[in-house]
CSV table of C-alpha atoms and ligand atoms in Angstrom, one decimal:
chain,number,residue,atom,x,y,z
Q,182,MET,CA,96.6,78.1,125.6
Q,183,ASP,CA,99.4,79.5,127.7
Q,184,LYS,CA,100.4,82.5,125.6
Q,185,SER,CA,103.5,83.1,127.7
Q,186,ALA,CA,105.0,79.8,126.3
Q,187,TYR,CA,105.2,81.6,122.9
Q,188,LYS,CA,108.2,84.0,122.6
Q,189,ASN,CA,109.8,86.1,119.9
Q,190,MET,CA,108.6,87.7,116.8
Q,191,TRP,CA,109.6,86.5,113.4
Q,192,VAL,CA,109.8,88.2,110.0
Q,193,TYR,CA,109.9,86.0,106.9
Q,194,VAL,CA,112.6,87.4,104.6
Q,195,GLU,CA,111.3,87.1,101.0
Q,196,HIS,CA,114.0,87.2,98.4
Q,197,ASP,CA,114.9,86.0,94.9
Q,198,GLY,CA,118.3,84.7,95.7
Q,199,ALA,CA,119.9,88.1,94.9
Q,200,ASP,CA,117.9,90.8,96.6
Q,201,VAL,CA,115.7,90.9,99.7
Q,202,HIS,CA,112.2,92.1,98.9
Q,203,PRO,CA,111.8,95.7,100.3
Q,204,VAL,CA,108.7,94.7,102.3
Q,205,SER,CA,110.8,92.3,104.4
Q,206,LEU,CA,113.2,95.1,105.4
Q,207,GLU,CA,110.3,97.4,106.1
Q,208,LEU,CA,108.8,94.7,108.4
Q,209,CYS,CA,112.1,94.1,110.2
Q,210,CYS,CA,112.3,97.8,111.1
Q,211,GLU,CA,108.7,98.0,112.3
Q,212,VAL,CA,108.6,94.7,114.2
Q,213,ARG,CA,111.8,95.9,115.9
Q,214,LYS,CA,109.7,98.6,117.6
Q,215,LEU,CA,107.1,96.0,118.7
Q,216,CYS,CA,109.8,93.7,120.2
Q,217,ASP,CA,111.3,96.7,122.1
Q,218,LEU,CA,107.9,97.1,123.7
Q,219,SER,CA,107.1,93.4,124.3
Q,220,GLY,CA,110.6,92.3,125.3
Q,221,ASP,CA,110.6,89.6,122.5
Q,222,ASN,CA,113.6,89.0,120.3
Q,223,LEU,CA,113.3,89.9,116.6
Q,224,ILE,CA,114.2,86.9,114.5
Q,225,ALA,CA,114.5,87.1,110.7
Q,226,VAL,CA,113.8,83.8,108.9
Q,227,VAL,CA,115.9,83.3,105.7
Q,228,VAL,CA,115.1,80.4,103.5
Q,229,GLY,CA,117.9,79.5,101.0
Q,230,GLU,CA,121.0,81.4,100.0
Q,231,LEU,CA,121.5,85.2,100.1
Q,232,PRO,CA,124.6,87.3,99.4
Q,233,GLU,CA,126.3,88.7,102.4
Q,234,SER,CA,125.5,92.3,101.4
Q,235,GLU,CA,121.8,91.5,101.5
Q,236,LEU,CA,122.1,89.7,104.8
Q,237,ASN,CA,123.8,92.8,106.2
Q,238,LYS,CA,120.7,94.9,105.3
Q,239,ILE,CA,118.7,92.5,107.5
Q,240,ARG,CA,121.3,92.7,110.3
Q,241,ASP,CA,121.2,96.5,110.1
Q,242,CYS,CA,117.5,96.4,111.2
Q,243,ALA,CA,118.7,95.5,114.7
Q,244,VAL,CA,117.5,91.9,114.5
Q,245,ASP,CA,118.4,89.7,117.5
Q,246,GLY,CA,118.8,86.6,115.4
Q,247,ILE,CA,118.6,85.1,112.0
Q,248,LEU,CA,117.2,81.6,111.4
Q,249,PHE,CA,118.7,80.2,108.2
Q,250,VAL,CA,116.8,77.4,106.6
Q,251,SER,CA,118.2,75.0,104.0
Q,252,GLY,CA,116.8,71.9,102.4
Q,253,THR,CA,115.1,70.7,99.3
Q,254,GLY,CA,111.9,72.2,97.8
Q,255,TYR,CA,112.6,75.9,98.2
Q,256,GLU,CA,114.5,76.8,95.0
Q,257,ARG,CA,111.4,78.5,93.7
Q,258,TYR,CA,108.5,79.6,95.6
Q,259,ASN,CA,105.8,77.0,95.9
Q,260,THR,CA,102.8,76.7,98.3
Q,261,GLU,CA,103.4,73.3,99.6
Q,262,ALA,CA,107.0,73.5,100.7
Q,263,TYR,CA,106.7,77.0,102.3
Q,264,ALA,CA,103.4,76.3,104.1
Q,265,ASN,CA,105.0,73.1,105.5
Q,266,LEU,CA,108.2,74.8,106.4
Q,267,PHE,CA,106.5,77.4,108.6
Q,268,THR,CA,104.2,74.8,110.2
Q,269,VAL,CA,107.3,72.7,111.2
Q,270,LEU,CA,109.3,75.7,112.4
Q,271,CYS,CA,106.5,77.2,114.4
Q,272,ARG,CA,105.8,73.9,116.1
Q,273,LYS,CA,109.5,73.6,117.1
Q,274,TYR,CA,110.2,77.2,118.2
Q,275,ASN,CA,106.8,78.6,119.3
Q,276,PRO,CA,107.1,82.2,118.1
Q,277,SER,CA,104.6,84.6,119.5
Q,278,ALA,CA,104.1,86.2,116.0
Q,279,VAL,CA,105.0,85.7,112.4
Q,280,PHE,CA,105.0,88.6,110.0
Q,281,VAL,CA,104.9,88.0,106.3
Q,282,GLY,CA,105.0,90.6,103.5
Q,283,GLY,CA,101.7,90.9,101.8
Q,284,THR,CA,103.1,89.9,98.4
Q,285,THR,CA,101.6,87.4,96.1
Q,286,ASN,CA,103.6,84.6,97.7
Q,287,GLY,CA,103.2,85.8,101.2
Q,288,ARG,CA,99.5,86.1,100.9
Q,289,ASP,CA,99.5,82.6,99.5
Q,290,PHE,CA,101.4,80.6,102.2
Q,291,ALA,CA,100.8,82.6,105.4
Q,292,PRO,CA,97.1,81.8,105.8
Q,293,ARG,CA,97.8,78.1,104.9
Q,294,PHE,CA,100.4,77.5,107.7
Q,295,ALA,CA,98.3,79.6,110.1
Q,296,ALA,CA,95.3,77.2,109.4
Q,297,ARG,CA,97.5,74.2,109.8
Q,298,LEU,CA,98.6,75.5,113.2
Q,299,GLU,CA,95.0,76.3,114.0
Q,300,THR,CA,95.7,79.9,114.7
Q,301,GLY,CA,94.6,83.2,113.3
Q,302,CYS,CA,96.0,85.1,110.3
Q,303,THR,CA,95.2,88.8,109.5
Q,304,SER,CA,95.6,89.6,105.9
Q,305,ASP,CA,96.9,92.9,104.4
Q,306,ALA,CA,97.3,94.9,107.6
Q,307,THR,CA,98.4,98.5,107.2
Q,308,GLU,CA,99.3,99.1,110.9
Q,309,VAL,CA,100.5,96.9,113.7
Q,310,ILE,CA,100.3,97.9,117.4
Q,311,TYR,CA,101.5,96.0,120.5
Q,312,ASN,CA,99.0,96.1,123.4
Q,313,PRO,CA,101.0,95.6,126.6
Q,314,GLU,CA,97.9,94.8,128.6
Q,315,THR,CA,96.8,91.8,126.5
Q,316,THR,CA,100.3,91.1,125.0
Q,317,ASP,CA,98.4,90.8,121.7
Q,318,ILE,CA,99.3,92.5,118.5
Q,319,GLU,CA,96.5,94.7,117.0
Q,320,PHE,CA,96.5,94.3,113.2
Q,321,VAL,CA,94.8,97.3,111.6
Q,322,GLU,CA,93.4,97.0,108.1
Q,323,PRO,CA,90.8,98.6,105.9
Q,324,ALA,CA,87.6,96.6,105.9
Q,325,ALA,CA,84.0,96.7,104.6
Q,326,GLY,CA,85.2,98.0,101.3
Q,327,GLY,CA,87.5,100.4,103.0
Q,328,LYS,CA,84.7,102.2,104.9
Q,329,ILE,CA,86.2,101.3,108.3
Q,330,MET,CA,89.6,100.5,109.7
Q,331,ALA,CA,89.2,97.2,111.5
Q,332,VAL,CA,91.4,96.2,114.5
Q,333,ILE,CA,92.0,92.5,114.4
Q,334,THR,CA,93.6,90.5,117.2
Q,335,VAL,CA,94.4,86.8,117.8
Q,336,PRO,CA,93.5,86.9,121.5
Q,337,VAL,CA,93.7,83.3,122.6
Q,338,LEU,CA,95.9,81.6,120.0
Q,339,ARG,CA,99.5,81.7,119.0
Q,340,PRO,CA,101.4,82.4,116.9
Q,341,GLN,CA,99.7,85.6,115.7
Q,342,VAL,CA,100.2,85.5,111.9
Q,343,GLY,CA,99.8,88.6,109.7
Q,344,THR,CA,100.5,89.7,106.2
Q,345,ILE,CA,101.4,93.3,105.8
Q,346,ARG,CA,100.9,95.5,102.8
Q,347,PRO,CA,104.2,96.3,101.0
Q,348,GLY,CA,105.2,100.0,101.3
Q,349,THR,CA,103.3,100.4,104.6
Q,350,PHE,CA,106.4,101.0,106.7
Q,351,LYS,CA,109.7,102.7,106.1
Q,352,TYR,CA,113.1,101.0,105.9
Q,353,ILE,CA,114.9,103.0,108.5
Q,354,PRO,CA,117.6,100.6,109.9
Q,355,ALA,CA,118.3,101.0,113.6
Q,356,GLY,CA,121.8,99.6,113.2
Q,357,GLN,CA,123.4,96.2,113.8
Q,358,LYS,CA,123.3,94.6,117.3
Q,359,ALA,CA,126.3,92.9,118.7
Q,360,GLY,CA,126.2,89.1,118.9
Q,361,ILE,CA,123.4,88.4,116.5
Q,362,GLU,CA,122.3,84.8,117.1
Q,363,GLU,CA,122.5,82.5,114.1
Q,364,LEU,CA,120.3,79.4,114.0
Q,365,HIS,CA,120.5,76.8,111.2
Q,366,GLU,CA,117.7,74.4,110.3
Q,367,LYS,CA,117.7,71.8,107.5
Q,368,ILE,CA,114.1,70.9,106.6
Q,369,CYS,CA,113.7,68.9,103.4
Q,370,PHE,CA,110.4,68.9,101.5
Q,371,ASP,CA,109.9,66.1,98.9
Q,372,PRO,CA,109.9,67.9,95.5
Q,373,GLU,CA,107.5,65.2,94.3
Q,374,LYS,CA,104.9,66.6,96.6
Q,375,ILE,CA,105.0,70.0,94.9
Q,376,ARG,CA,101.9,70.1,92.8
Q,377,THR,CA,103.0,72.9,90.4
Q,378,LYS,CA,105.8,72.4,87.9
Q,379,PHE,CA,108.2,75.1,86.9
Q,380,LEU,CA,108.1,75.6,83.1
Q,381,SER,CA,109.8,79.0,82.5
Q,382,PHE,CA,110.3,82.3,84.0
Q,383,GLU,CA,109.4,85.6,82.4
Q,384,ALA,CA,110.1,88.8,84.4
Q,385,ASP,CA,107.8,91.8,84.0
Q,386,ALA,CA,109.6,94.5,82.0
Q,387,PHE,CA,110.6,97.2,84.5
Q,388,ASP,CA,109.4,100.6,83.7
Q,389,PRO,CA,110.7,103.3,86.1
Q,390,GLU,CA,107.8,105.6,85.4
Q,391,LEU,CA,105.5,103.0,87.0
Q,392,ASP,CA,107.6,102.7,90.1
Q,393,ILE,CA,106.0,105.3,92.4
Q,394,ALA,CA,106.2,103.7,95.9
Q,395,ASN,CA,109.3,105.6,96.9
Q,396,GLU,CA,108.7,108.8,95.0
Q,397,ASP,CA,109.2,112.1,96.8
Q,398,VAL,CA,106.7,114.0,94.6
Q,399,ILE,CA,103.4,112.5,93.5
Q,400,ILE,CA,101.0,114.3,91.1
Q,401,CYS,CA,97.9,112.2,91.5
Q,402,VAL,CA,95.1,112.6,88.9
Q,403,GLY,CA,91.5,111.6,89.7
Q,404,ASN,CA,88.2,111.0,87.9
Q,405,GLY,CA,87.7,114.8,87.5
Q,406,LEU,CA,90.1,114.5,84.5
Q,407,ALA,CA,88.0,115.3,81.4
Q,408,ASP,CA,89.9,113.1,78.9
Q,409,GLU,CA,93.2,111.5,78.1
Q,410,ALA,CA,94.3,114.5,76.1
Q,411,SER,CA,94.2,116.6,79.3
Q,412,LEU,CA,96.7,114.4,81.0
Q,413,GLN,CA,99.9,115.9,79.5
Q,414,ARG,CA,99.8,119.0,81.7
Q,415,TYR,CA,99.9,116.8,84.8
Q,416,ARG,CA,102.9,114.9,83.3
Q,417,ASP,CA,104.6,118.3,82.7
Q,418,LEU,CA,103.9,119.4,86.3
Q,419,ALA,CA,105.3,116.1,87.6
Q,420,LYS,CA,108.4,116.6,85.5
Q,421,LEU,CA,108.9,120.2,86.6
Q,422,LEU,CA,108.7,119.1,90.3
Q,423,GLY,CA,110.9,116.1,89.8
Q,424,GLY,CA,108.2,113.6,90.6
Q,425,LYS,CA,105.9,111.1,89.0
Q,426,ILE,CA,102.3,110.9,87.9
Q,427,ALA,CA,99.8,108.6,89.7
Q,428,CYS,CA,96.1,108.1,89.7
Q,429,THR,CA,92.9,106.9,91.5
Q,430,ARG,CA,91.1,103.7,90.5
Q,431,PRO,CA,88.6,105.3,88.0
Q,432,LEU,CA,91.5,106.4,85.8
Q,433,TYR,CA,92.7,102.8,85.6
Q,434,ASP,CA,89.1,101.7,85.0
Q,435,ARG,CA,88.9,104.2,82.2
Q,436,GLU,CA,92.1,102.7,80.8
Q,437,ILE,CA,93.9,106.0,80.9
Q,438,LEU,CA,96.7,105.0,83.3
Q,439,SER,CA,98.2,101.7,84.4
Q,440,TYR,CA,97.1,99.8,87.5
Q,441,LYS,CA,100.6,100.1,88.8
Q,442,LEU,CA,100.0,103.9,89.2
Q,443,GLN,CA,96.8,103.4,91.2
Q,444,VAL,CA,97.3,104.7,94.8
Q,445,GLY,CA,95.3,103.3,97.6
Q,446,GLN,CA,93.9,100.4,99.4
Q,447,SER,CA,94.1,98.0,96.5
Q,448,GLY,CA,96.9,99.8,94.8
Q,449,VAL,CA,100.3,101.3,95.9
Q,450,MET,CA,101.0,102.9,99.2
Q,451,VAL,CA,102.9,106.2,98.8
Q,452,LYS,CA,104.8,108.2,101.3
Q,453,PRO,CA,105.9,111.3,99.4
Q,454,LYS,CA,107.2,114.6,100.7
Q,455,LEU,CA,104.6,116.3,98.4
Q,456,TYR,CA,101.3,114.9,97.1
Q,457,ILE,CA,99.1,117.0,94.9
Q,458,GLY,CA,95.7,115.4,94.2
Q,459,PHE,CA,93.7,116.8,91.2
Q,460,GLY,CA,90.0,116.1,90.7
Q,461,ILE,CA,89.9,113.4,93.5
Q,462,SER,CA,86.9,113.1,95.8
Q,463,GLY,CA,88.8,111.7,98.8
Q,464,ALA,CA,87.4,108.1,99.2
Q,465,VAL,CA,88.9,106.2,102.1
Q,466,ASN,CA,90.0,103.5,99.7
Q,467,HIS,CA,92.3,106.1,98.0
Q,468,VAL,CA,93.5,108.3,100.9
Q,469,THR,CA,94.4,105.3,103.0
Q,470,GLY,CA,97.3,104.8,100.6
Q,471,VAL,CA,98.7,108.3,101.0
Q,472,GLU,CA,101.1,109.3,103.8
Q,473,ALA,CA,102.4,112.7,102.6
Q,474,GLU,CA,104.5,115.3,104.4
Q,475,LYS,CA,102.5,117.9,102.5
Q,476,PHE,CA,99.1,117.0,101.0
Q,477,VAL,CA,97.5,119.5,98.5
Q,478,ALA,CA,94.1,118.9,97.0
Q,479,VAL,CA,92.4,120.6,94.0
Q,480,ASN,CA,88.7,120.1,93.5
Q,481,THR,CA,85.8,122.2,92.2
Q,482,ASP,CA,83.5,121.0,95.0
Q,483,PRO,CA,84.2,122.8,98.2
Q,484,ASP,CA,82.5,120.0,100.2
Q,485,ALA,CA,84.7,117.2,98.7
Q,486,PRO,CA,85.9,114.9,101.4
Q,487,ILE,CA,89.5,115.2,100.3
Q,488,PHE,CA,89.6,118.6,101.9
Q,489,HIS,CA,89.4,116.9,105.3
Q,490,TYR,CA,92.7,115.2,104.6
Q,491,CYS,CA,94.8,117.9,103.0
Q,492,ASP,CA,97.2,120.5,104.3
Q,493,TYR,CA,96.3,122.9,101.5
Q,494,GLY,CA,93.0,122.8,99.6
Q,495,ILE,CA,92.3,124.7,96.4
Q,496,VAL,CA,88.7,125.0,95.2
Q,497,GLY,CA,89.0,125.4,91.4
Q,498,ASP,CA,89.1,123.7,88.1
Q,499,MET,CA,92.0,121.1,88.0
Q,500,ASP,CA,93.3,122.0,84.6
Q,501,GLU,CA,93.3,125.7,85.3
Q,502,VAL,CA,95.1,125.2,88.7
Q,503,CYS,CA,97.6,122.8,87.1
Q,504,ASP,CA,98.4,125.3,84.3
Q,505,ALA,CA,98.7,128.1,86.9
Q,506,MET,CA,101.2,126.0,88.9
Q,507,ILE,CA,103.2,125.2,85.9
Q,508,ALA,CA,103.3,128.9,84.9
Q,509,ALA,CA,104.3,129.9,88.5
Q,510,ILE,CA,107.1,127.3,88.6
Q,511,LYS,CA,108.4,128.4,85.2
Q,512,ALA,CA,108.3,132.1,86.2
Q,513,GLY,CA,110.1,131.3,89.5
Q,514,LYS,CA,112.9,129.5,87.5
Q,515,LYS,CA,113.6,132.4,85.2
C,87,LIG,C1,87.4,97.5,98.0
C,87,LIG,C2,87.7,98.7,97.3
C,87,LIG,C3,89.0,99.1,97.0
C,87,LIG,C4,89.3,100.3,96.4
C,87,LIG,N1,90.6,100.6,96.2
C,87,LIG,C5,90.9,101.8,95.7
C,87,LIG,C6,92.3,102.2,95.5
C,87,LIG,O1,93.2,101.5,95.9
C,87,LIG,N2,92.5,103.4,95.0
C,87,LIG,C7,91.5,104.3,94.6
C,87,LIG,O2,91.8,105.4,94.1
C,87,LIG,N3,90.2,103.9,94.7
C,87,LIG,C8,89.9,102.7,95.2
C,87,LIG,N4,88.6,102.3,95.3
C,87,LIG,C9,87.6,103.2,94.7
C,87,LIG,C10,87.2,104.3,95.6
C,87,LIG,O3,86.2,103.9,96.5
C,87,LIG,C11,86.7,105.5,94.9
C,87,LIG,O4,85.7,105.2,94.0
C,87,LIG,C12,87.8,106.2,94.0
C,87,LIG,O5,88.9,106.5,94.8
C,87,LIG,C13,87.2,107.5,93.5
C,87,LIG,O6,88.2,108.1,92.7
C,87,LIG,P1,88.2,109.7,92.3
C,87,LIG,O7,88.2,110.4,93.6
C,87,LIG,O8,89.2,109.9,91.3
C,87,LIG,O9,86.8,109.8,91.6
C,87,LIG,P2,85.3,110.5,92.0
C,87,LIG,O10,84.9,109.9,93.3
C,87,LIG,O11,84.5,110.3,90.8
C,87,LIG,O12,85.7,112.0,92.3
C,87,LIG,C14,86.1,112.9,91.2
C,87,LIG,C15,86.2,114.3,91.9
C,87,LIG,O13,86.7,115.2,90.9
C,87,LIG,C16,86.0,116.4,91.1
C,87,LIG,N5,86.0,117.1,89.9
C,87,LIG,C17,85.3,116.9,88.8
C,87,LIG,N6,85.7,117.7,87.8
C,87,LIG,C18,86.6,118.5,88.3
C,87,LIG,C19,87.4,119.6,87.7
C,87,LIG,N7,87.3,120.0,86.5
C,87,LIG,N8,88.4,120.1,88.5
C,87,LIG,C20,88.6,119.7,89.8
C,87,LIG,N9,87.8,118.7,90.4
C,87,LIG,C21,86.9,118.1,89.6
C,87,LIG,C22,84.6,116.1,91.6
C,87,LIG,O14,84.1,117.1,92.4
C,87,LIG,C23,84.9,114.8,92.5
C,87,LIG,O15,85.1,115.2,93.8
C,87,LIG,C24,88.3,101.1,95.9
C,87,LIG,C25,87.0,100.7,96.2
C,87,LIG,C26,86.7,99.6,96.8
C,87,LIG,C27,85.2,99.2,97.0
């Protein structure tokens, strides 16, 4: 395969007709950096209608072009129409890479169209690097149960397809470029060929307390927690610091906190200014989900691996340290 015949990097813009999914904006910002290194154009692929205000958020990510797709079959997400759409588009335009948010939908259709194109797809990457020598993208992802970080490339095939974990990158728009190219495609998929039928839509009730991805202060509680009754002090500390409570997987397994509060490889990625981890051992599966400006860890075991990751480590009983922090903050506020 002549890799040089494949140009430009695409980002699939997932949306619900009203709002762009944050992962698509995060991806546009990150892939912009890759394109600056590779000399490719960054093209956002928008399927269906979006309000102008949302389109401007995409334009603000310094995209070089937007490929608008219309046609039948895309009103609601379905595997068949979306997998077909990207197969058809990639065959026509030959992009070098296609980036898809690692959402439920993205993880469903990305490997399917990659398989139809007989190319490679990396799932759930948490880092993407452009290698100027090989011109390949290195997709980095936790592997072997999170024990290693695997670097995966698609060295001889194109396009390089990857799904990227939501919350991995930051939405820091570089600003609109002049003369953004607008391409329009109409590709119809026969609705009769969609094997699932839409019956009704029921949205998850939104609970702001469970929305931790963009929180500046995270008080994370681990398996060192004695019981549910001990949790209140951590909620109090989070409140005092203007943050939210989160947890490791065992606290979800023990049915003490919601899965939506689980930080880590199979949970939420957080990028707070301050993260305080109480009673957490420091498993890779957990710490891989934390990118904090200041990382504080509290553990009774001075050899706990978490002390390798933190800026400040406190060897001590988690409840006692939490109570002391609360007392110090309250004293400071007087
Ligand atoms: C494929 C895969 C994906 C995973 N994904 C995730 C994920 O997304 N998020 C996640 O969190 N985990 C994940 N895990 C699980 C992960 O490997 C660890 O098992 C988990 O993170 C451990 O949680 P913990 O540190 O709270 O518990 P433990 O490992 O049990 O550690 C508890 C710590 O508390 C300390 N402690 C005990 N009592 C006290 C006290 N009174 N005061 C202070 N310290 C005390 C102990 O010294 C110990 O270090 C995953 C595992 C796999 C295999």
